[in-house]
Coordinates of C-alpha atoms and ligand atoms in Angstrom, one line a residue:
M25 CA -5.4 46.4 -43.8
R26 CA -7.3 45.1 -46.8
K27 CA -10.9 46.4 -47.2
E28 CA -12.4 42.9 -46.9
I29 CA -10.7 42.4 -43.5
Q30 CA -11.6 45.9 -42.4
E31 CA -15.3 45.0 -43.0
I32 CA -15.0 41.9 -40.8
F33 CA -13.3 43.8 -38.0
E34 CA -16.1 46.4 -38.1
K35 CA -18.9 43.7 -38.1
I36 CA -17.5 42.0 -35.0
A37 CA -16.1 45.3 -33.5
I38 CA -12.5 44.1 -33.3
P39 CA -10.0 46.8 -32.7
Q40 CA -7.1 46.8 -35.3
S41 CA -4.5 47.3 -32.6
A42 CA -5.9 45.0 -30.0
L43 CA -5.1 44.1 -26.4
G44 CA -5.0 40.4 -26.1
C45 CA -6.1 39.8 -22.6
N46 CA -9.7 39.9 -21.3
D47 CA -10.9 39.1 -17.8
G48 CA -14.5 39.1 -18.8
S49 CA -14.9 42.8 -18.4
E50 CA -11.8 44.7 -19.5
W51 CA -9.2 44.4 -22.2
F52 CA -5.5 44.8 -21.1
A53 CA -2.1 43.5 -21.9
N54 CA 1.5 44.0 -20.9
G55 CA 3.4 41.3 -22.7
N56 CA 4.9 40.8 -26.2
L57 CA 3.5 42.2 -29.4
Y58 CA 2.2 39.8 -32.0
N59 CA 1.8 40.9 -35.6
S60 CA -0.7 38.8 -37.4
Y61 CA 0.0 38.4 -41.1
T62 CA -2.4 36.6 -43.3
P63 CA -0.7 33.7 -45.2
V64 CA -3.2 34.5 -48.0
D65 CA -1.2 37.4 -49.3
N66 CA 1.3 38.0 -46.5
S67 CA -0.2 41.4 -45.6
L68 CA -0.5 42.6 -42.0
I69 CA -3.9 42.0 -40.5
G70 CA -3.1 43.9 -37.3
S71 CA -1.2 43.8 -34.1
V72 CA -2.1 42.2 -30.8
K73 CA -0.4 42.9 -27.5
G74 CA -0.2 39.7 -25.6
G75 CA -0.2 39.0 -21.8
N76 CA 2.6 38.5 -19.3
S77 CA 2.6 36.7 -16.0
T78 CA 0.8 39.6 -14.2
D79 CA -1.9 39.5 -16.8
Y80 CA -2.2 35.8 -16.4
E81 CA -2.6 36.2 -12.7
R82 CA -5.4 38.7 -13.2
C83 CA -7.3 36.3 -15.6
I84 CA -6.9 33.3 -13.4
Q85 CA -8.0 35.1 -10.2
K86 CA -11.1 36.5 -12.0
A87 CA -11.9 33.0 -13.5
Q88 CA -11.6 31.5 -10.0
G89 CA -13.8 34.1 -8.5
A90 CA -16.5 33.6 -11.2
F91 CA -16.4 29.8 -10.7
L92 CA -17.7 30.2 -7.1
E93 CA -20.9 31.7 -8.5
W94 CA -21.2 29.9 -11.8
R95 CA -21.0 26.4 -10.3
L96 CA -24.2 27.2 -8.4
V97 CA -26.2 28.2 -11.5
P98 CA -28.4 25.2 -12.5
A99 CA -26.9 23.4 -15.5
P100 CA -29.9 24.1 -17.9
Q101 CA -29.5 27.8 -17.1
R102 CA -25.8 27.6 -18.0
G103 CA -27.0 25.9 -21.2
E104 CA -29.1 28.9 -22.0
V105 CA -26.0 31.1 -22.1
V106 CA -24.4 28.6 -24.5
R107 CA -27.7 28.5 -26.6
Q108 CA -27.6 32.3 -27.0
Y109 CA -23.9 32.2 -27.9
G110 CA -24.7 29.7 -30.6
N111 CA -27.4 32.0 -31.9
L112 CA -25.0 34.9 -32.0
L113 CA -22.5 32.7 -33.9
R114 CA -25.2 32.0 -36.4
K115 CA -25.6 35.8 -36.9
H116 CA -21.8 36.2 -37.4
K117 CA -21.1 33.0 -39.2
D118 CA -20.1 34.7 -42.4
A119 CA -17.8 37.3 -40.8
L120 CA -16.1 34.9 -38.3
G121 CA -15.7 32.3 -41.0
R122 CA -14.0 34.9 -43.3
L123 CA -11.7 35.9 -40.4
V124 CA -10.7 32.3 -39.9
S125 CA -9.9 32.0 -43.6
W126 CA -7.9 35.2 -43.7
E127 CA -5.9 34.6 -40.5
M128 CA -5.3 30.9 -40.8
G129 CA -5.4 30.5 -44.6
K130 CA -8.0 27.7 -44.9
S131 CA -10.7 27.8 -47.6
L132 CA -13.7 29.9 -47.0
Q133 CA -15.9 26.8 -47.0
E134 CA -13.7 25.4 -44.2
G135 CA -13.7 28.7 -42.4
W136 CA -17.5 28.7 -42.4
G137 CA -17.4 25.0 -41.6
E138 CA -15.4 25.8 -38.4
V139 CA -18.0 28.3 -37.3
Q140 CA -20.8 25.7 -38.1
E141 CA -18.9 23.3 -35.8
M142 CA -19.0 25.9 -33.1
I143 CA -22.8 26.3 -33.6
D144 CA -23.2 22.5 -33.6
I145 CA -21.3 22.0 -30.3
C146 CA -23.3 24.8 -28.7
D147 CA -26.5 22.9 -29.7
F148 CA -25.1 19.7 -28.4
A149 CA -24.0 21.3 -25.1
V150 CA -27.5 22.8 -24.6
G151 CA -29.1 19.4 -24.8
L152 CA -26.4 18.0 -22.6
S153 CA -27.0 20.6 -19.9
R154 CA -30.1 18.6 -19.0
Q155 CA -28.3 15.2 -19.1
L156 CA -25.3 15.4 -16.8
H157 CA -26.3 12.2 -15.1
G158 CA -24.6 9.6 -13.0
F159 CA -25.6 6.0 -12.2
T160 CA -27.5 4.8 -9.2
M161 CA -26.4 1.5 -7.6
H162 CA -28.0 -1.0 -5.2
S163 CA -26.3 -0.8 -1.9
E164 CA -25.3 -4.1 -0.2
R165 CA -26.6 -2.6 3.1
P166 CA -30.3 -2.3 4.0
E167 CA -32.0 1.0 3.9
H168 CA -29.1 2.6 2.1
R169 CA -29.0 4.4 -1.3
M170 CA -26.0 4.7 -3.5
Y171 CA -25.5 6.9 -6.4
E172 CA -22.9 9.0 -8.2
Q173 CA -23.0 12.5 -9.3
Y174 CA -20.8 14.8 -11.3
H175 CA -19.5 18.2 -10.1
P176 CA -17.7 20.9 -11.9
L177 CA -13.9 21.0 -11.7
G178 CA -13.1 24.6 -11.4
V179 CA -11.0 26.7 -13.9
V180 CA -10.4 24.9 -17.2
G181 CA -7.3 26.0 -19.1
I182 CA -7.5 25.7 -22.9
I183 CA -4.4 25.8 -25.1
S184 CA -5.2 25.7 -28.7
A185 CA -3.4 25.2 -32.1
F186 CA -3.3 27.5 -35.1
N187 CA -5.1 25.1 -37.5
F188 CA -8.5 25.2 -35.8
P189 CA -8.5 28.7 -34.4
V190 CA -12.1 28.8 -33.2
A191 CA -13.7 25.3 -33.4
V192 CA -11.4 23.5 -30.9
W193 CA -11.8 26.2 -28.3
S194 CA -15.6 26.0 -28.7
W195 CA -15.5 22.2 -28.3
N196 CA -13.9 22.7 -24.9
A197 CA -15.7 25.9 -24.0
A198 CA -19.3 24.8 -24.6
L199 CA -18.9 21.6 -22.7
A200 CA -16.8 23.1 -19.9
L201 CA -19.3 25.9 -19.4
I202 CA -22.4 23.8 -19.2
C203 CA -20.6 21.6 -16.7
G204 CA -20.1 24.6 -14.5
N205 CA -16.5 25.4 -15.1
T206 CA -14.9 28.8 -15.9
L207 CA -12.3 29.2 -18.6
I208 CA -8.9 30.6 -19.3
W209 CA -7.9 30.4 -23.0
K210 CA -4.5 30.7 -24.5
P211 CA -4.9 30.5 -28.2
S212 CA -2.1 30.0 -30.7
E213 CA -0.2 33.2 -31.1
K214 CA -0.4 32.7 -34.9
V215 CA -4.1 33.4 -34.9
P216 CA -4.9 35.9 -32.1
F217 CA -7.6 37.8 -33.9
C218 CA -9.8 34.7 -34.2
A219 CA -9.6 34.3 -30.5
I220 CA -10.4 37.9 -29.8
A221 CA -13.5 37.7 -32.0
C222 CA -14.8 34.6 -30.1
Q223 CA -14.3 36.4 -26.8
I224 CA -16.0 39.6 -28.0
L225 CA -19.0 37.6 -29.1
L226 CA -19.2 35.6 -25.8
Q227 CA -18.9 38.8 -23.8
E228 CA -21.8 40.3 -25.9
T229 CA -23.9 37.2 -25.1
L230 CA -23.2 37.6 -21.4
Q231 CA -24.6 41.1 -21.5
N232 CA -28.0 39.4 -21.5
F233 CA -27.4 37.8 -18.1
N234 CA -26.5 38.6 -14.6
Y235 CA -23.8 36.1 -14.3
P236 CA -20.1 36.9 -13.6
K237 CA -18.5 37.9 -16.9
A238 CA -15.3 36.2 -16.0
I239 CA -16.7 32.7 -16.8
S240 CA -14.5 33.1 -19.9
T241 CA -11.1 34.8 -19.8
L242 CA -8.6 35.1 -22.6
I243 CA -4.8 35.6 -22.7
V244 CA -2.9 35.8 -26.0
G245 CA 0.7 34.6 -25.5
D246 CA 3.2 32.1 -26.5
A247 CA 4.5 28.8 -24.9
A248 CA 5.5 30.7 -21.7
I249 CA 1.8 31.4 -20.9
G250 CA 0.9 27.8 -21.7
E251 CA 3.7 26.7 -19.2
L252 CA 2.3 29.0 -16.5
M253 CA -1.1 27.3 -17.0
S254 CA 0.3 23.8 -17.0
S255 CA 2.2 24.3 -13.7
D256 CA -0.6 26.2 -11.9
P257 CA -2.6 24.0 -9.4
R258 CA -5.5 26.5 -9.7
V259 CA -6.1 25.2 -13.3
A260 CA -8.1 22.1 -12.6
L261 CA -7.9 20.8 -16.1
V262 CA -5.5 21.7 -18.9
S263 CA -7.0 20.9 -22.3
A264 CA -4.1 21.2 -24.8
T265 CA -4.3 20.8 -28.6
G266 CA -1.2 20.9 -30.7
S267 CA 2.0 19.0 -31.5
T268 CA 3.1 15.9 -29.6
R269 CA 6.2 17.9 -28.6
M270 CA 4.1 20.4 -26.8
G271 CA 1.8 17.8 -25.4
K272 CA 4.7 16.0 -23.7
E273 CA 5.8 19.2 -22.1
V274 CA 2.3 20.1 -20.9
A275 CA 1.6 16.5 -19.7
Q276 CA 4.8 16.4 -17.5
K277 CA 4.1 19.7 -15.9
V278 CA 0.5 18.9 -15.1
A279 CA 1.4 15.4 -13.9
A280 CA 4.1 16.8 -11.6
R281 CA 1.3 18.5 -9.7
L282 CA -1.1 15.5 -10.1
G283 CA -3.4 17.7 -12.1
K284 CA -5.7 16.7 -15.0
S285 CA -4.9 17.0 -18.6
L286 CA -6.8 16.4 -21.8
L287 CA -4.4 16.1 -24.7
E288 CA -5.2 16.3 -28.4
L289 CA -1.9 16.0 -30.3
G290 CA -0.4 15.1 -33.6
G291 CA -1.7 12.4 -36.0
N292 CA -0.2 10.3 -38.7
N293 CA -3.3 9.1 -40.3
A294 CA -3.6 6.3 -42.9
I295 CA -6.2 4.9 -45.3
I296 CA -5.9 1.2 -46.2
V297 CA -6.9 0.5 -49.7
T298 CA -7.6 -3.2 -50.3
P299 CA -8.2 -5.0 -53.6
N300 CA -11.9 -4.8 -52.8
A301 CA -12.0 -1.0 -52.6
D302 CA -14.3 1.3 -54.6
I303 CA -11.5 3.2 -56.4
K304 CA -13.7 6.2 -57.1
M305 CA -14.6 6.7 -53.5
T306 CA -10.9 6.0 -52.5
V307 CA -9.8 8.9 -54.8
I308 CA -12.3 11.3 -53.4
G309 CA -11.6 10.4 -49.8
T310 CA -7.9 10.5 -50.2
V311 CA -7.7 13.8 -52.1
F312 CA -9.9 15.6 -49.6
G313 CA -7.9 14.1 -46.7
A314 CA -4.5 14.7 -48.1
V315 CA -4.8 18.2 -49.6
G316 CA -7.7 19.8 -47.7
T317 CA -6.6 22.6 -45.4
C318 CA -3.3 22.2 -47.3
G319 CA -2.6 19.1 -45.2
Q320 CA -2.8 21.1 -42.0
R321 CA -5.5 19.1 -40.2
C322 CA -4.6 16.8 -37.3
T323 CA -6.7 14.2 -39.2
S324 CA -5.1 14.9 -42.7
T325 CA -4.4 11.7 -44.6
R326 CA -0.6 11.2 -44.6
R327 CA -0.3 7.6 -45.6
L328 CA -2.1 5.5 -48.2
I329 CA -1.4 1.8 -47.7
V330 CA -2.4 0.2 -51.0
H331 CA -2.5 -3.5 -52.0
D332 CA 0.2 -4.1 -54.6
S333 CA -2.3 -5.6 -57.1
I334 CA -4.0 -2.2 -57.5
F335 CA -1.2 0.1 -56.5
D336 CA -0.5 1.5 -60.0
Q337 CA -4.2 1.9 -60.8
V338 CA -4.7 4.0 -57.6
A339 CA -1.5 5.9 -58.2
E340 CA -2.6 6.8 -61.7
A341 CA -6.1 7.8 -60.6
L342 CA -4.7 10.0 -57.8
A343 CA -2.1 11.6 -60.1
K344 CA -4.9 12.5 -62.5
A345 CA -7.1 13.9 -59.7
Y346 CA -4.2 16.0 -58.4
Q347 CA -3.9 17.7 -61.8
Q348 CA -7.4 19.1 -61.2
I349 CA -6.4 20.7 -57.9
R350 CA -6.4 24.5 -58.0
I351 CA -4.1 26.1 -55.5
G352 CA -4.5 29.8 -54.7
N353 CA -6.4 32.4 -52.6
P354 CA -8.5 30.3 -50.3
L355 CA -11.3 32.9 -50.2
L356 CA -12.0 32.3 -53.9
T357 CA -14.4 29.3 -54.0
E358 CA -12.8 27.9 -57.2
N359 CA -9.6 27.1 -55.3
H360 CA -9.2 23.8 -53.4
V361 CA -5.9 24.5 -51.6
G362 CA -4.7 27.6 -49.8
P363 CA -1.3 28.4 -48.3
L364 CA 0.6 26.9 -45.5
I365 CA 0.5 29.0 -42.3
D366 CA 4.0 30.6 -42.4
A367 CA 7.7 30.4 -43.6
Q368 CA 8.6 27.8 -40.9
A369 CA 5.9 25.5 -42.2
V370 CA 7.2 25.9 -45.8
E371 CA 10.7 25.1 -44.6
Q372 CA 9.4 21.9 -42.8
Y373 CA 7.6 20.9 -46.0
E374 CA 10.6 21.4 -48.2
N375 CA 12.9 19.6 -45.7
T376 CA 10.5 16.6 -45.6
L377 CA 10.5 16.5 -49.4
S378 CA 14.3 16.2 -49.5
V379 CA 14.5 13.8 -46.5
A380 CA 11.9 11.5 -48.2
T381 CA 13.9 11.6 -51.4
Q382 CA 17.0 10.6 -49.5
Q383 CA 15.1 7.7 -48.0
G384 CA 14.0 6.3 -51.3
A385 CA 10.8 8.2 -52.2
Q386 CA 9.7 8.0 -55.8
W387 CA 7.6 11.0 -56.6
I388 CA 4.3 10.2 -58.3
V389 CA 3.3 13.9 -58.0
E390 CA 6.2 16.3 -57.5
G391 CA 6.0 18.9 -54.8
G392 CA 7.7 22.3 -54.4
R393 CA 6.7 25.9 -53.9
L394 CA 4.1 27.4 -56.1
E395 CA 5.6 30.0 -58.4
N396 CA 3.9 33.4 -58.9
A397 CA 1.7 32.9 -55.9
E398 CA 0.1 35.7 -53.8
S399 CA 2.4 34.9 -50.9
P400 CA 5.5 32.7 -50.4
F401 CA 3.5 30.1 -48.5
Y402 CA 1.7 28.3 -51.3
V403 CA 3.1 24.8 -52.0
K404 CA 2.1 22.0 -54.3
P405 CA 0.5 18.8 -52.9
A406 CA 2.9 15.9 -53.5
I407 CA 2.6 12.1 -53.6
A408 CA 5.5 9.7 -53.1
K409 CA 5.8 6.0 -53.4
I410 CA 7.8 4.9 -50.4
S411 CA 8.6 1.8 -48.3
A412 CA 6.8 1.4 -44.9
D413 CA 10.3 1.1 -43.4
A414 CA 11.4 4.6 -44.4
E415 CA 12.0 6.5 -41.2
I416 CA 10.3 9.7 -42.4
V417 CA 6.9 7.9 -42.5
Q418 CA 6.9 7.8 -38.7
H419 CA 6.7 11.6 -38.5
E420 CA 3.8 14.0 -39.0
T421 CA 4.7 16.8 -41.4
F422 CA 2.0 19.4 -41.3
A423 CA 1.8 19.8 -45.1
P424 CA 0.2 18.2 -48.1
I425 CA 2.6 15.3 -48.6
L426 CA 1.0 11.9 -49.1
Y427 CA 3.1 8.7 -48.8
M428 CA 1.8 5.7 -50.8
I429 CA 3.0 2.5 -49.2
P430 CA 2.4 -0.8 -51.0
Y431 CA 1.4 -3.9 -49.1
S432 CA 1.0 -7.5 -50.2
G433 CA -1.1 -10.4 -48.9
E434 CA -3.9 -10.1 -46.5
V435 CA -5.4 -7.1 -44.8
E436 CA -3.6 -8.0 -41.6
H437 CA -0.4 -6.8 -43.2
A438 CA -1.9 -3.5 -44.0
I439 CA -3.2 -3.1 -40.5
A440 CA 0.2 -3.9 -39.1
I441 CA 1.8 -1.2 -41.2
Q442 CA -1.0 1.3 -40.3
N443 CA -0.5 0.7 -36.6
N444 CA 3.3 0.8 -36.7
V445 CA 3.7 4.5 -36.0
P446 CA 3.8 6.4 -32.7
Q447 CA 0.6 8.3 -33.3
G448 CA -2.9 7.0 -33.1
L449 CA -5.5 9.6 -34.2
S450 CA -7.5 8.7 -37.3
S451 CA -7.6 5.8 -39.7
A452 CA -9.7 4.4 -42.5
I453 CA -10.2 1.4 -44.7
M454 CA -11.6 1.3 -48.2
T455 CA -13.2 -2.0 -48.9
L456 CA -16.5 -3.5 -49.9
N457 CA -15.5 -6.7 -48.2
M458 CA -17.2 -7.2 -44.9
R459 CA -14.5 -9.5 -43.4
E460 CA -11.8 -6.9 -44.2
A461 CA -13.9 -4.1 -42.7
E462 CA -14.7 -6.0 -39.6
K463 CA -11.1 -7.1 -39.1
F464 CA -10.1 -3.5 -39.3
L465 CA -12.6 -2.5 -36.6
S466 CA -11.9 -5.5 -34.4
H467 CA -9.6 -5.7 -31.3
A468 CA -6.9 -6.8 -33.6
G469 CA -7.6 -3.9 -36.0
S470 CA -6.8 -0.2 -36.0
D471 CA -5.3 1.1 -32.8
C472 CA -6.5 4.7 -33.5
G473 CA -9.2 6.7 -31.7
I474 CA -11.0 7.1 -35.0
A475 CA -11.5 4.2 -37.4
N476 CA -13.7 4.7 -40.5
V477 CA -14.9 2.4 -43.3
N478 CA -15.3 3.8 -46.8
I479 CA -14.8 7.4 -45.5
G480 CA -11.5 9.2 -45.4
T481 CA -9.6 10.1 -42.2
S482 CA -10.7 13.8 -41.8
G483 CA -14.0 15.5 -41.3
A484 CA -15.3 14.1 -37.9
E485 CA -18.7 15.0 -36.7
I486 CA -19.1 16.6 -33.3
G487 CA -21.6 13.9 -32.0
G488 CA -18.8 11.4 -31.6
A489 CA -15.9 11.5 -29.1
F490 CA -12.9 13.0 -30.8
G491 CA -9.3 12.1 -30.0
G492 CA -6.6 9.5 -30.4
E493 CA -4.3 7.1 -28.7
K494 CA -0.5 6.7 -28.2
E495 CA 1.4 9.9 -28.9
T496 CA -1.9 11.6 -29.9
G497 CA -2.4 11.9 -26.2
G498 CA -5.5 9.8 -25.3
G499 CA -7.9 12.7 -24.7
R500 CA -11.5 12.8 -25.9
E501 CA -13.4 16.0 -26.8
S502 CA -16.7 17.0 -28.2
G503 CA -19.5 14.4 -28.4
S504 CA -20.6 11.2 -26.7
D505 CA -19.7 11.2 -23.0
S506 CA -16.6 13.4 -23.4
W507 CA -18.2 15.9 -21.0
K508 CA -17.1 13.6 -18.2
A509 CA -13.5 14.9 -18.6
Y510 CA -14.8 18.4 -17.5
M511 CA -16.4 17.1 -14.3
R512 CA -15.3 15.3 -11.1
R513 CA -17.2 12.2 -10.1
Q514 CA -18.5 11.7 -6.6
T515 CA -20.0 8.5 -5.1
N516 CA -22.6 9.2 -2.5
T517 CA -24.1 6.7 0.0
L518 CA -27.1 7.6 2.1
N519 CA -28.3 5.7 5.1
Y520 CA -32.1 6.3 5.7
G521 CA -32.3 3.5 8.4
A522 CA -31.9 3.5 12.2
N523 CA -28.8 1.3 12.2
L524 CA -25.3 1.9 10.9
P525 CA -24.2 -1.4 9.2
L526 CA -20.7 -1.4 7.8
A527 CA -19.7 -2.5 4.3
Q528 CA -18.1 -6.0 3.7
G529 CA -20.0 -7.3 6.8
I530 CA -17.5 -5.8 9.2
K531 CA -18.6 -5.7 12.8
F532 CA -17.4 -2.9 15.0
D533 CA -19.5 -3.2 18.2
L534 CA -19.0 -0.6 20.9
Ligands
LIG272 P1 2.1 23.7 -31.4 O1 2.3 22.5 -30.5 O2 3.2 24.4 -32.0 O3 1.2 24.8 -30.6 C1 0.0 24.5 -30.0 C2 -0.3 25.4 -28.8 O4 0.6 25.1 -27.8 C3 0.0 26.9 -29.1 O5 -1.0 27.7 -28.4 C4 1.4 27.1 -28.5 O6 1.6 28.5 -28.1 C5 1.3 26.2 -27.3 N1 2.5 25.7 -26.8 C6 3.7 25.5 -27.4 N2 4.6 25.0 -26.6 C7 4.1 24.9 -25.4 C8 4.5 24.5 -24.1 N3 5.7 24.1 -23.9 N4 3.7 24.6 -23.0 C9 2.4 25.1 -23.2 N5 1.9 25.5 -24.4 C10 2.7 25.4 -25.5 O7 1.1 23.2 -32.6 P2 0.5 24.0 -33.8 O8 1.6 24.1 -34.8 O9 -0.2 25.3 -33.4 O10 -0.6 23.0 -34.4 C11 -0.3 21.9 -35.2 C12 -0.3 20.6 -34.3 O11 -1.5 20.5 -33.6 C13 -0.2 19.4 -35.2 O12 0.7 18.5 -34.6 C14 -1.6 18.8 -35.2 O13 -1.7 17.4 -35.4 C15 -2.0 19.2 -33.8 N6 -3.5 19.2 -33.7 C16 -4.1 18.2 -33.0 C17 -5.5 18.2 -32.9 C18 -6.2 17.0 -32.3 O14 -7.3 17.2 -32.0 N7 -5.5 15.9 -32.1 C19 -6.2 19.2 -33.4 C20 -5.6 20.3 -34.1 C21 -4.2 20.3 -34.2

C-alpha cells in the first residue's frame, strides 16, 4: 500500500484487510473477496471480504430491530445524531476526500467536494428534522379536524454507484435517518473502502448516544446482494443509484412485491447553444461538464446541440480549450482529468469511439488512450461532430466523449433534439435571449428533471430536488421536499363532537 493511502487508513482507523459487513456493532463477512485497486496507478489499496445471504440476513434483522426504537426518538433528536456526524465529517474531510480520490480516481478537489456535499446534506437534514410537516384541512363535517402526518417507513435499502462513493449514500442516509428509518447500504463493489470509512465514522458518532447502533448497517457485495434487497419485503424503500440496466432490474423486483423504489439512473445530458449564447461561458460550462470526473458523472455533458450559424466558432473554441486540459494523477491539483474507473470502462470508451466513427462521427478532438500514463485507465477527452440521427447518441457512455450536434432554425428544433433520447436527467441552455430561455423552461421545453440556464449540466446543489425523468428513473433525492419519499403519509380525521356524521352526507340511521 502506498504511504499516502496508509496515512488515510490510519486517520480513519480502516483495517487494510477489511471485513465488509457491519451490523452497527460488529464487523463480519462470509462472502466474496474484493480487491480494491486504485485507478490512479493501478496499485492494490487493500482487500475487503464481502457479505453473503447469511450476512445480509444478520444486517436486515438488526436494522429492523433498531427501527422499532429509532422511530420513537423525536425527529429533532435524530437530527442531533446527523449534526454530530456532519461535524465528524468536517474533521475528516481531508482524509475521506483523499480516499475518494484514490479509490474512485476523481480529482482531489472533487473528492473533497463530495465530502462537502455530505456535510451540506447533514446540515440540511438537521434543519429538516424540525420541519417534517403535513397539511391540515377543513373537514366537511362539524366538530371534526383533519390533518395529515408523516411516519417513518422502516428499513431503507441503499444501493449506490461507484462514481459518487460517499455523497449519494449520505443524501439518502441523512434524510432517511432524520425521518426515523434505519439503513442497510450496499455500496458499489468497486469502491468498498469509501463505504467502510463512512460506516466507521457513523459508528464513532453513535458512541455519543444511547440509541441502537444498527440504525445504519453495511454490506459490501455485488448485484446478488442488491437483488436480495430488491426482493425483500422487509426493505420498505429501495433507493438505487446506477445504470438504467440495473434500475430496470431493481424496479421490477420491487414492483413485484408492491414495494417502494427511488431510482437515480443514467443520464444523457445536453447543452443547447443558441446564436444568442455567451461563447466564453459556453466553453467553460461545456468543458467542466464534459471532462470533469473524466465524464463519469450522471450529469456529465454528453451532447452539445449548437446552432449551425455558430457551430464552427464553438467547435474551434472548444478544441482550443481542450488543448489546455491536463490529464494525469488526479491527486495533483494541476491536473484536470484523472483516469476512468477500470479496464471495462476503457473498453466501453474505445468501443464507443469506433461505433461513433462508423456512424459518421467527424472528430474535432481525437480520443484514445493516454500513452505513458501511471495506469492503463487514462484516456483523452474527445469531441465529435455527429448527426442527431446517429444511433450512438441515444446511449450513455460513461467516459469523456462529447457529441456536437448541429441544429438549424428556431430553438424549438434544438429542444426537440435534446428531448429525443430515452434518458431525462440534466439539461441546459446557453442564451442571453429571454424568449429562448423561457421556452426551454416551459411545459413545451426540456423534459428533464434538471433544466439550467447559462449553467452547465453538472454540479447540482443539495438544496434542490435531484433526479430525472424517463429512463433516469423518476426519483428525487436530496433537497426540497424529497424527504417525503422516505416517509409514509397518513390522513387523520378526529371527531370532537357528540354526533357521528358521515362524509358525503350519507345517512345510516340505526
Ligand atoms: P451499475 O448499475 O453498474 O451499479 C450500481 C450499483 O448497482 C452497484 O452497487 C451494483 O453492485 C448494483 N447492481 C448492479 N446490478 C444490480 C442488480 N441487478 N440488482 C441490484 N443491484 C445491482 O452502475 P455504476 O457503473 O456503478 O455507475 C454508473 C451509472 O450510475 C451511470 O449510468 C450513471 O449515470 C449512474 N448514476 C446515476 C446517478 C443519478 O443520480 N441519476 C448518480 C450516480 C450514477
